[in-house]
Coordinates of C-alpha atoms and ligand atoms in Angstrom, one line a residue:
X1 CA 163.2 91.4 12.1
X2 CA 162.2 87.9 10.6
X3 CA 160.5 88.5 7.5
X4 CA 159.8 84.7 6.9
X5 CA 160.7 85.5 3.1
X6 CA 160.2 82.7 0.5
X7 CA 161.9 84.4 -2.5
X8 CA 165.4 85.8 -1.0
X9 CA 165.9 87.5 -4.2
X10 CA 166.1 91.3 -3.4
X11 CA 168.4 92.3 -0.1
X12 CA 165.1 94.1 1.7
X13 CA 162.6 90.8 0.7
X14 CA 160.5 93.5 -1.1
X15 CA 159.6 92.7 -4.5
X16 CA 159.3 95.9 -6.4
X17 CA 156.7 98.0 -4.6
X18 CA 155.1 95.3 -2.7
X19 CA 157.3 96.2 0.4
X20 CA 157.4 93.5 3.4
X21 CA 155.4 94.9 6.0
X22 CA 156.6 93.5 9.7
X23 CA 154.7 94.2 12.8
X24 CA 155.1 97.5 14.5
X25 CA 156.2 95.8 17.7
X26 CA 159.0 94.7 14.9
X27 CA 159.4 97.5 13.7
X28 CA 159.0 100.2 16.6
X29 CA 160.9 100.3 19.5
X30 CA 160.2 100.1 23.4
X31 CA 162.5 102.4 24.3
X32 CA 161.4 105.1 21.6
X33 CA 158.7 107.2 21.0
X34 CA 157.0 109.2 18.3
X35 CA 155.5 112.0 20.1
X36 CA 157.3 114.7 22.5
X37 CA 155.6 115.0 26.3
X38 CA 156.6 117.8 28.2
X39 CA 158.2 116.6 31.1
X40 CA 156.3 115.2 34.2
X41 CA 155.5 117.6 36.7
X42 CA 156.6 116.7 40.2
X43 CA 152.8 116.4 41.7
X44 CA 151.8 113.8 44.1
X45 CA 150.5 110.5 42.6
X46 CA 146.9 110.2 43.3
X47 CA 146.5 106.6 41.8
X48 CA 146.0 104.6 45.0
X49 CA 148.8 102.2 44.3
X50 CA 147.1 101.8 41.1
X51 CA 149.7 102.8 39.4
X52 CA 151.9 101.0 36.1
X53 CA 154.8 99.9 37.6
X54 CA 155.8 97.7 34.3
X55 CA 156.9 99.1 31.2
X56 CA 153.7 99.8 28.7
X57 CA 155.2 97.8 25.7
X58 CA 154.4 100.0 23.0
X59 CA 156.6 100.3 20.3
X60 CA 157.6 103.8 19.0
X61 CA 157.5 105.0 16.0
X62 CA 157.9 108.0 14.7
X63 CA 154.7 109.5 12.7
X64 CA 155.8 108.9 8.9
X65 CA 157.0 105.5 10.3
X66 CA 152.9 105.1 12.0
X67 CA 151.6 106.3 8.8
X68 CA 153.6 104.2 6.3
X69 CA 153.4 100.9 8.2
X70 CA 149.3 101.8 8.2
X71 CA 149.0 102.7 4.7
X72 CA 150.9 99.9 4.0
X73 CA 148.9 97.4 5.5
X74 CA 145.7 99.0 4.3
X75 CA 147.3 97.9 1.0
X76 CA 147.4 94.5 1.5
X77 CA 143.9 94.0 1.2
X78 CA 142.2 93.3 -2.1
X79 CA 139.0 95.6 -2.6
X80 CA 136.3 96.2 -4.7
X81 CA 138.3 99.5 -5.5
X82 CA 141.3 97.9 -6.9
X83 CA 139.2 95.6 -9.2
X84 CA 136.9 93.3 -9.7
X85 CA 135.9 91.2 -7.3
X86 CA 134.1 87.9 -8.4
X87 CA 133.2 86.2 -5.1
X88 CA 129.4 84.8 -6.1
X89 CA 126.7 85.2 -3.5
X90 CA 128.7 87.9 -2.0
X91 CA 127.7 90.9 -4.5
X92 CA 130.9 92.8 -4.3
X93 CA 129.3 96.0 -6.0
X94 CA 130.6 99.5 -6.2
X95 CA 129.7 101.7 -3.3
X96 CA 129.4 105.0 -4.1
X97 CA 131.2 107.9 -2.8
X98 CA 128.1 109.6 -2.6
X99 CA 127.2 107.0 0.0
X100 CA 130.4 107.2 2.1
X101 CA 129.9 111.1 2.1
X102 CA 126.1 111.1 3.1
X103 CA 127.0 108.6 6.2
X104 CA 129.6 110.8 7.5
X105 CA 127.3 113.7 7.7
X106 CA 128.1 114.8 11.5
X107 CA 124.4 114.6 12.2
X108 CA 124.3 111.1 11.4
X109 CA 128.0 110.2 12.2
X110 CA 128.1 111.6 15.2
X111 CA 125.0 111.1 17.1
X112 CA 124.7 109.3 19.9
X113 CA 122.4 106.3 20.5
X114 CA 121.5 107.5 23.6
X115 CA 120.4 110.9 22.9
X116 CA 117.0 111.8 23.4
X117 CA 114.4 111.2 20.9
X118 CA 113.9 114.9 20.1
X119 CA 116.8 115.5 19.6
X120 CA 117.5 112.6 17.0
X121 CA 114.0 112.9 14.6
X122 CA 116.3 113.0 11.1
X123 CA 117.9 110.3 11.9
X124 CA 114.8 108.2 13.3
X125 CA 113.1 109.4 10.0
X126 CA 116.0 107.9 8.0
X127 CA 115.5 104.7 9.4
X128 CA 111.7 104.8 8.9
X129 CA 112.3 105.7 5.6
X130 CA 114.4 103.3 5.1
X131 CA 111.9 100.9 6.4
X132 CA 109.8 101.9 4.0
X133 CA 111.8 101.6 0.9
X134 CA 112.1 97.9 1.9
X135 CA 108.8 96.8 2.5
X136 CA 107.8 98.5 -1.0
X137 CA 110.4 97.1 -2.7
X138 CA 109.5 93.6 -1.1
X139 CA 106.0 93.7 -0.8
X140 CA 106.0 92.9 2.9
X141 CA 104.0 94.8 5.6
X142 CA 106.4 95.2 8.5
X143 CA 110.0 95.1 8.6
X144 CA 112.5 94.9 11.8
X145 CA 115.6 96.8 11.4
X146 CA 117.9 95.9 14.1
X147 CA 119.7 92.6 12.8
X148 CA 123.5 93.0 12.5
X149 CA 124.0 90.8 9.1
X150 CA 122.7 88.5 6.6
X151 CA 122.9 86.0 9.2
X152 CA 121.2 87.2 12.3
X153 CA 118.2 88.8 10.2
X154 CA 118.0 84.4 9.5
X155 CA 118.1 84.5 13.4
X156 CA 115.7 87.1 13.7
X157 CA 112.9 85.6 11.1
X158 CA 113.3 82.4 12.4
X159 CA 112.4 83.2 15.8
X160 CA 109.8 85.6 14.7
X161 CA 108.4 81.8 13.2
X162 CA 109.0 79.9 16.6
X163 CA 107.3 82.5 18.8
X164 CA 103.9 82.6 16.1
X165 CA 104.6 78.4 16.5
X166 CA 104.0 78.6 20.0
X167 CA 101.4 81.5 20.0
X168 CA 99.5 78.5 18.0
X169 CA 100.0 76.2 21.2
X170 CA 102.3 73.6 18.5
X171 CA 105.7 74.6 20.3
X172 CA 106.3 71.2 21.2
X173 CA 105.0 70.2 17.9
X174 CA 106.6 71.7 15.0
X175 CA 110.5 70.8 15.4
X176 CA 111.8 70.2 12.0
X177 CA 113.5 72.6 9.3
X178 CA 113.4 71.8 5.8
X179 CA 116.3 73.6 3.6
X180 CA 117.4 72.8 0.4
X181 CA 120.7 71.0 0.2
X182 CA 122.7 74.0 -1.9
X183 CA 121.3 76.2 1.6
X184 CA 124.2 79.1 3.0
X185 CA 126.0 77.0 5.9
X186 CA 123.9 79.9 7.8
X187 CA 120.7 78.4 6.9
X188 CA 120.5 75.3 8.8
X189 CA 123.2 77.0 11.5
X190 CA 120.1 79.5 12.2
X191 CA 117.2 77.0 12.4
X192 CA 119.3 74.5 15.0
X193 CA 120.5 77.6 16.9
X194 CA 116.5 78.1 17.4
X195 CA 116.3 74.5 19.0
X196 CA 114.9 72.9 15.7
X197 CA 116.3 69.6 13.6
X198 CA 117.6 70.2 9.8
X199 CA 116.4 67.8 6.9
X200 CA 118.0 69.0 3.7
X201 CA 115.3 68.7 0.6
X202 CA 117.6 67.2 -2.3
X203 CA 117.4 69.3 -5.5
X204 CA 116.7 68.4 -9.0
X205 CA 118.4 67.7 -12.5
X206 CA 118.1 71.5 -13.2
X207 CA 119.9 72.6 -10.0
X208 CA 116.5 73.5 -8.3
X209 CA 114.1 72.5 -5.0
X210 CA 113.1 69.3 -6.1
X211 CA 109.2 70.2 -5.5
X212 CA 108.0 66.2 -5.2
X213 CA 110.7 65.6 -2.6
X214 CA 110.0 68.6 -0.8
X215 CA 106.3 67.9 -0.6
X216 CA 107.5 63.9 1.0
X217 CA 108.8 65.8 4.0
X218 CA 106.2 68.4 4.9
X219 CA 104.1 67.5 7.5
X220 CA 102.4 68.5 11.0
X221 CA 106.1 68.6 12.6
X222 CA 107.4 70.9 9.8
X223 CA 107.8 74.9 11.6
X224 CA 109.5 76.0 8.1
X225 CA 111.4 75.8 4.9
X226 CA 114.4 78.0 4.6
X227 CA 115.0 78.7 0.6
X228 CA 117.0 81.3 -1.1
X229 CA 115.7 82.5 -4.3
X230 CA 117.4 83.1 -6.8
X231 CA 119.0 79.9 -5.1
X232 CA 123.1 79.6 -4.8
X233 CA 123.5 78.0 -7.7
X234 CA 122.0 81.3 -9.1
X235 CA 118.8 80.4 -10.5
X236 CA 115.4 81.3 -10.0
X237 CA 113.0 78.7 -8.4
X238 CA 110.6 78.3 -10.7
X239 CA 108.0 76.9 -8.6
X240 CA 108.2 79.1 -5.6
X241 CA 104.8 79.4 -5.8
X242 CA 103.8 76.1 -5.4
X243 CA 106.7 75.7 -2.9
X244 CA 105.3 78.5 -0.8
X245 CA 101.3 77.3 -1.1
X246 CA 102.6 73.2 -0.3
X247 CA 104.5 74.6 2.7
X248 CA 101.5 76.9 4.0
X249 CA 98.7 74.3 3.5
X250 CA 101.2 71.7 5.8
X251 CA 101.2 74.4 8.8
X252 CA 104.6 76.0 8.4
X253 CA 106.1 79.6 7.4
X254 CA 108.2 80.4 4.7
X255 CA 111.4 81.7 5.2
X256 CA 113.4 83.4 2.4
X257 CA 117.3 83.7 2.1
X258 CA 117.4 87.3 1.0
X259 CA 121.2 87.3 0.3
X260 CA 120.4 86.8 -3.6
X261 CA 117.9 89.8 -3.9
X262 CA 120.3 92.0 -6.3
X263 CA 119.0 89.7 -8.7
X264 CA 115.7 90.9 -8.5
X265 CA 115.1 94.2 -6.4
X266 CA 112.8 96.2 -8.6
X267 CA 111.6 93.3 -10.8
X268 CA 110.2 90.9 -8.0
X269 CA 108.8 91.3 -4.7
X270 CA 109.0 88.2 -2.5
X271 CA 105.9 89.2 -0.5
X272 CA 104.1 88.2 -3.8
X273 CA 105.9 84.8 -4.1
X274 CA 104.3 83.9 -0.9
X275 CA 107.5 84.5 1.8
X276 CA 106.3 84.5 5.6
X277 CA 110.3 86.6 6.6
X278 CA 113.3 87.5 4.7
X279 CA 116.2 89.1 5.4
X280 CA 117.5 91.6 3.5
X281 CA 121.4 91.7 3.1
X282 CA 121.6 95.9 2.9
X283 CA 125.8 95.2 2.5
X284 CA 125.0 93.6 -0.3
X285 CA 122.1 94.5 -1.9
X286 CA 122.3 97.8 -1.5
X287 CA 126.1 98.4 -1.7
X288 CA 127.7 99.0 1.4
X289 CA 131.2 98.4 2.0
X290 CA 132.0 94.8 3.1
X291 CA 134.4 91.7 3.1
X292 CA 137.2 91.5 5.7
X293 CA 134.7 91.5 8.5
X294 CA 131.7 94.3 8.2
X295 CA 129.6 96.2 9.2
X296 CA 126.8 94.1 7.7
X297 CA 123.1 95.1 8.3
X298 CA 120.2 92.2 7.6
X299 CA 116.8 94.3 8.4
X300 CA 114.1 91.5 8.2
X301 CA 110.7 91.3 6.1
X302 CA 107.7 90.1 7.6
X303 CA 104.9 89.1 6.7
X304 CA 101.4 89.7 8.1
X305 CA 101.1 87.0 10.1
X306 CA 104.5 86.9 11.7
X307 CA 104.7 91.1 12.4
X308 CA 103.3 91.0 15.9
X309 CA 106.2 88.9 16.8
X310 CA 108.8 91.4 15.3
X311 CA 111.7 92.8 18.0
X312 CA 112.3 95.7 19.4
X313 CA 112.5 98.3 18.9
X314 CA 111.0 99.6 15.7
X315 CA 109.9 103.5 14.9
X316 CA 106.7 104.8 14.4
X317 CA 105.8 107.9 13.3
X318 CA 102.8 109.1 15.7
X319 CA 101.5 113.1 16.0
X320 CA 103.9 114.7 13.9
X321 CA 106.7 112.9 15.7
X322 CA 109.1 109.8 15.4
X323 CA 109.0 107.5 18.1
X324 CA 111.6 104.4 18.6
X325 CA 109.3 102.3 20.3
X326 CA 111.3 100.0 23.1
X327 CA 108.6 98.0 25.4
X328 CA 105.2 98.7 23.6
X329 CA 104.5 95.3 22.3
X330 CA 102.8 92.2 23.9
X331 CA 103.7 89.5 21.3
X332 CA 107.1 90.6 20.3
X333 CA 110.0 87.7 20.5
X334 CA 112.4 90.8 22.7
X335 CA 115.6 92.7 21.6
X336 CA 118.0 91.5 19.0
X337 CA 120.6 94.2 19.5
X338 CA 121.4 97.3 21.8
X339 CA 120.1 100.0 20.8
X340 CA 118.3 100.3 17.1
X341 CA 120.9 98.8 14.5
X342 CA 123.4 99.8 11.9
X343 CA 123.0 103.4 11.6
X344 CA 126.1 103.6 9.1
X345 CA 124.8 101.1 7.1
X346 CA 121.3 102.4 6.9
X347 CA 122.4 106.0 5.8
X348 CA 124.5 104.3 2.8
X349 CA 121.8 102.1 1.7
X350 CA 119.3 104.7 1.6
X351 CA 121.7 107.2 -0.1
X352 CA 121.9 104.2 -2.8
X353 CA 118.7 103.9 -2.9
X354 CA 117.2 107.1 -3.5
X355 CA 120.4 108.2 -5.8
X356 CA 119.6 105.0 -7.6
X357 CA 115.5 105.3 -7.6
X358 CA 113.1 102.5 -7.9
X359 CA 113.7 102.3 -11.9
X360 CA 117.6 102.6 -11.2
X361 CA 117.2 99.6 -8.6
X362 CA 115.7 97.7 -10.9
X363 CA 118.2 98.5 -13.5
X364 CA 120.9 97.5 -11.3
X365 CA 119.5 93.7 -10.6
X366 CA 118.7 93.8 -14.8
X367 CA 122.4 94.5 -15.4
X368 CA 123.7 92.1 -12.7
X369 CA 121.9 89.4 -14.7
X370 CA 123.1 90.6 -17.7
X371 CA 126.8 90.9 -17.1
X372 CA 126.4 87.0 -15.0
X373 CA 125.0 85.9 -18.4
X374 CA 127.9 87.5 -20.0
X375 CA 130.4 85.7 -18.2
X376 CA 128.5 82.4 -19.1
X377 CA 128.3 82.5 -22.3
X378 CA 131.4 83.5 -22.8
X379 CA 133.4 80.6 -20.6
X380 CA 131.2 78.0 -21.3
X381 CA 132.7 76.7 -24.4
X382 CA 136.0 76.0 -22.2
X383 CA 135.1 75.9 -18.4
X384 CA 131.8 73.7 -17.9
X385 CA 128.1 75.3 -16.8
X386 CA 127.0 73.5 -13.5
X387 CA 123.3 73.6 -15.1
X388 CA 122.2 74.2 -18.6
X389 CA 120.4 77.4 -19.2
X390 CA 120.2 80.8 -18.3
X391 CA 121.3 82.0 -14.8
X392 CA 120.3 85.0 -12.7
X393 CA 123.0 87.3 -11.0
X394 CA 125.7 84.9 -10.5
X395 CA 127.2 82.0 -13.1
X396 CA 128.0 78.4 -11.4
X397 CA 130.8 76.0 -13.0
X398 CA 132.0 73.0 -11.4
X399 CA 135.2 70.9 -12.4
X400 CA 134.7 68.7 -15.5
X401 CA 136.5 70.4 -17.5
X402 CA 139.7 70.1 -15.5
X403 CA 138.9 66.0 -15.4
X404 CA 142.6 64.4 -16.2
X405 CA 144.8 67.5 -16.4
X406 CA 146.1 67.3 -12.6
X407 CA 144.5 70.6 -11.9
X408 CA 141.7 71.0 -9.6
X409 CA 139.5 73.9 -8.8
X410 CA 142.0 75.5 -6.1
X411 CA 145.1 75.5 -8.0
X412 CA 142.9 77.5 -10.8
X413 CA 142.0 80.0 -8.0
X414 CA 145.4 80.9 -7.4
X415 CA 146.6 80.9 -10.9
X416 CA 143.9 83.8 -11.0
X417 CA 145.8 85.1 -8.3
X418 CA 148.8 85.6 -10.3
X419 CA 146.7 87.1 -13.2
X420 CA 145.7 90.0 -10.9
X421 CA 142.4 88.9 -9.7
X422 CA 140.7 87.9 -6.9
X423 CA 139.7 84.4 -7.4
X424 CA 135.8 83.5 -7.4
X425 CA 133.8 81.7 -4.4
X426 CA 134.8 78.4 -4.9
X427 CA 133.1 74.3 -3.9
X428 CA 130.1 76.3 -2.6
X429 CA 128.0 75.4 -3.1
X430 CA 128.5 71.9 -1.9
X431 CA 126.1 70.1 -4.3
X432 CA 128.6 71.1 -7.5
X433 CA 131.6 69.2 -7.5
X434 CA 134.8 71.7 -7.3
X435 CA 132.3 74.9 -7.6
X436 CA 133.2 77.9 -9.3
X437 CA 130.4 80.6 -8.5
X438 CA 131.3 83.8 -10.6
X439 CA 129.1 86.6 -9.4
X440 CA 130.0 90.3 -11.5
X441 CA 127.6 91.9 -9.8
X442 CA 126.1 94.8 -11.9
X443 CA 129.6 97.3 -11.6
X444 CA 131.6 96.1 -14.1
X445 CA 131.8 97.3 -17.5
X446 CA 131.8 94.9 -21.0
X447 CA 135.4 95.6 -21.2
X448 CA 136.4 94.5 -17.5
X449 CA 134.3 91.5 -18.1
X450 CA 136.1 90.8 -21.0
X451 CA 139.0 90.9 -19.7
X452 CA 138.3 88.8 -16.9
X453 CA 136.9 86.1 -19.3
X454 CA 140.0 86.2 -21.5
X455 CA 141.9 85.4 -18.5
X456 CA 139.8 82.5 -17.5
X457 CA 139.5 81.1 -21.1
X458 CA 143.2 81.5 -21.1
X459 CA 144.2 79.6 -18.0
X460 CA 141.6 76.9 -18.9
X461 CA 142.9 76.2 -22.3
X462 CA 146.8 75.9 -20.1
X463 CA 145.2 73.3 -18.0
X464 CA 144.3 71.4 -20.7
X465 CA 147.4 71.9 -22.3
X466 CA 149.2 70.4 -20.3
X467 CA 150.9 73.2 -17.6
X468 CA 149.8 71.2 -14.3
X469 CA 153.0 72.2 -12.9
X470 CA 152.3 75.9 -13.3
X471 CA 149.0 75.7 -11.5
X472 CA 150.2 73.1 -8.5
X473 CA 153.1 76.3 -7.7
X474 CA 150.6 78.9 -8.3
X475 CA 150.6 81.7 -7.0
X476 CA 154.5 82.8 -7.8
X477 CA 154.0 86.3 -8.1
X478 CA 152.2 87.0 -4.6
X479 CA 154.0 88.2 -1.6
X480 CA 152.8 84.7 -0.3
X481 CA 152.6 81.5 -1.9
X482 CA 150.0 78.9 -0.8
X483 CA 149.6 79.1 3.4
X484 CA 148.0 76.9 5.6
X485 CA 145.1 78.1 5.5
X486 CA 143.2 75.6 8.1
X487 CA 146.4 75.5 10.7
X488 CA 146.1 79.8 10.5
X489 CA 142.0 78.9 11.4
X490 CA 142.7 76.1 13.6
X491 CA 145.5 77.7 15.7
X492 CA 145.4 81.6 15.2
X493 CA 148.5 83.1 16.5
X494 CA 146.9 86.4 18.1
X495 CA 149.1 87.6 20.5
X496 CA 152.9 88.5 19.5
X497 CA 155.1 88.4 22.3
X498 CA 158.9 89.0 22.3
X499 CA 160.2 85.7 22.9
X500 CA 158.2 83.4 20.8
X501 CA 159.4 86.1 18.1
X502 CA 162.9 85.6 19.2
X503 CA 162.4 82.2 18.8
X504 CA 161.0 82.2 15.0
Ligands
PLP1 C1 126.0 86.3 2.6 C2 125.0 85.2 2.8 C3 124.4 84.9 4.0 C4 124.8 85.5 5.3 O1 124.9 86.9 5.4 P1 125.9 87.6 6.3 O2 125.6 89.1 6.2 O3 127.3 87.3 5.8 O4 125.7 87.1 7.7 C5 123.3 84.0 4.0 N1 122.9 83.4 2.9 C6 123.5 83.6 1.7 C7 123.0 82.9 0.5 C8 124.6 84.5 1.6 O5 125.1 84.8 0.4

């Protein structure tokens, strides 16, 4: 067993109740086996040749041994259950048991996509309800519920935008993007992925669309603006009203990055600021279980003009009944997804939202503020604002306060590490030198946050004092140290085999 140990202090490599957790082909055995068969029966093989003729290769175990190494693992992740979990523009909120317990409901959990429509009417009229909920709470008129994440509802407005563009006959026409340069990597991903060129639109002093500069571009070969609001340096765009009229008057659509809408579900509704499609980040938002991976779900907004060019399939509810409408739509752009969406996803969010109700939702993106303007007033005397002012649901710092000490914005994030917490998103976004993007999200209580603060204020005042050395070998207390990170992304190691173990 090569447990590839850096601290050789204890004889097993454990370190108190973190126990070192090898692979089960490690671990198990070939020639062993957790579970009893009763012997083969002589009968005559019917497999055609077709038959294993190599051993199977997986390792035995015996069932405590299955369930430890499982459990085990499990508890290697950091969660939003163990504590907080800062990552900004992520919203790492609580999700409700209430939520989990809803989605397993067999009705829901276990229905199958392809049973028949009559026999599936609940859970078609959760998902129009659903529907619902979001175009009230955004103001929009149609919604399309099938996009997977954040990301593909981006995929899905934006070529909801290029098939009205050609409707209009200016296909050929309209090929540039305009995003902001503090814009989700995902932003200008989605709008080349859709055959059209990115120009980033710089921001200003106050970490916002620069409106001047954005009004240079626009022109007759501009299909759309891609800005998130509040932006990702957590602000509000002030003038996303002017933003959205100069982008309409010059001919293109409005897309909004919905990611940020904890900030202001209940308060604002983005149909009103004059947004053409936004997607609506449900994992987020509306506080379904993510990080590590998914499920996400990103249902999309759309506005009037862009709804005839929605996918399919949508639900309508027609005579008494619920319909999933597949085909029945001349204009529409096709199918994002097999079959209708995240089903799991939907039944959480929806539980949220109607345990939550439309004053609790806005009470939730009121206290998400709060607690983000919490955190800022209470670091910024040691650990430097990115932008004067106020912020919405997540607090941006950059680096200038750890100018000259020999510490830089990484080596903080693991010393965080070692004082139990999961460090923060950090150098996103791009325009803010060594970013720090806090986001509390709404969850956490005055006495978590204050804890967290004191722990920040703390290791800033060590930086300046002096400890470098302390945050260069951060973190010591993790099972891990520092890893290559861009090696382990570069040159995954997927596949264990016996001999290149042998030869670790
Ligand atoms: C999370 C996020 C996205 C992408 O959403 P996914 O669900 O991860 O695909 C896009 N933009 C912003 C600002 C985000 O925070």
């Amino acid at each position: 067993m090569t447990m590839n140990n850096q601290d050789q202090s204890t004889f097993t490599g454990n370190k108190a109740l973190q126990i070192e957790e090898a692979l089960s082909f490690e671990i198990g055995g070939f020639d062993r086996t957790g579970v009893d068969f009763p012997p083969a029966e002589d009968r005559p093989n019917r497999l055609g040749g077709l038959g294993r003729d190599s051993e199977i290769g997986l390792p035995g175990l015996s069932e405590p041994e299955t369930m430890r190494h499982f459990v085990r693992l499990s508890q290697k992740n950091y969660a939003i259950d163990m504590g907080p979990f800062p990552l900004g523009s992520c919203t790492m909120k609580h999700n409700p048991r209430l939520n989990e317990k809803i989605a397993r409901l067999p009705g829901f959990a276990d229905l199958h996509p392809l049973a028949p429509q009559a026999c599936a009417q609940g859970a078609l009229e959760l998902i129009d309800t659903l529907a619902h909920w979001l175009q009230e709470l955004t103001g929009m008129p149609a919604v399309a519920m099938s996009p997977k994440a954040g990301a593909h509802g981006e995929l899905c407005g934006m070529m909801a935008i290029k098939a009205a563009i050609v409707a209009r006959g200016e296909g050929d026409k309209r090929t540039r993007v305009l995003a902001p340069e503090s814009a989700h990597g995902t932003n200008p991903a989605t709008a080349v992925q859709c055959g059209f060129t990115v120009e980033e639109i710089p921001g200003d002093a106050t970490g916002r669309v620069d409106l001047a500069a954005l009004k240079e571009k626009l022109g007759e070969d501009v299909a759309a603006i891609m800005v998130t609001n509040p932006n990702t340096c957590g602000l509000f765009e002030r003038d996303i009203r002017a933003i959205a009229d100069a982008v309409h008057d010059a001919g293109g659509y409005f897309y909004c990055d919905g990611a940020n809408f904890n900030a202001i579900a209940g308060k604002v509704k983005p149909g009103d600021l004059g947004v053409d499609a936004m997607h609506i980040n449900l994992h987020k938002t509306f506080s379904t279980p993510h990080g590590g991976g998914g499920p996400g779900a990103g249902p999309t907004v759309l506005a009037a003009a862009l709804a005839d060019f929605a996918p399919v399939p949508y639900v309508v509810h027609r005579d008494g009944e619920y319909h999933l409408i597949e085909t029945e739509s001349a204009n529409s752009f096709g199918r994002l997804t097999a079959f209708h969406g995240q089903m799991g996803m939907f039944t959480r969010a929806l539980a949220y939202m109607m345990s939550h109700g439309k004053d609790g939702v806005a009470q939730a993106a009121e206290d998400a503020v709060l607690n983000a303007n919490y955190v800022l007033a209470r670091l910024k005397a040691e650990i430097t604002p990115a932008f004067d002012g106020y912020c919405m649901h997540e607090a941006l710092f950059d680096d200038r306060f750890l100018k000259d000490t020999g510490v830089e914005t990484i080596d903080f994030a693991k010393a965080m590490i070692d004082e139990g917490y999961h460090p923060m998103t950090m150098y996103f976004p791009l325009v803010v030198h060594g970013a720090m993007l806090i986001e509390p999200t709404e969850s956490e209580s005055k006495r978590e946050l204050d804890l967290f603060c004191d722990a920040l204020l703390s290791l800033a005042k060590r930086a300046k004092a002096g400890e470098a050395e302390t945050f260069k070998a951060a973190p010591v207390y993790a099972p891990r140290r520092r890893l290559d990170e861009t090696a382990a992304a570069r040159k995954p190691v997927l596949r264990w085999t016996p001999a290149a173990n042998a030869a670790r």
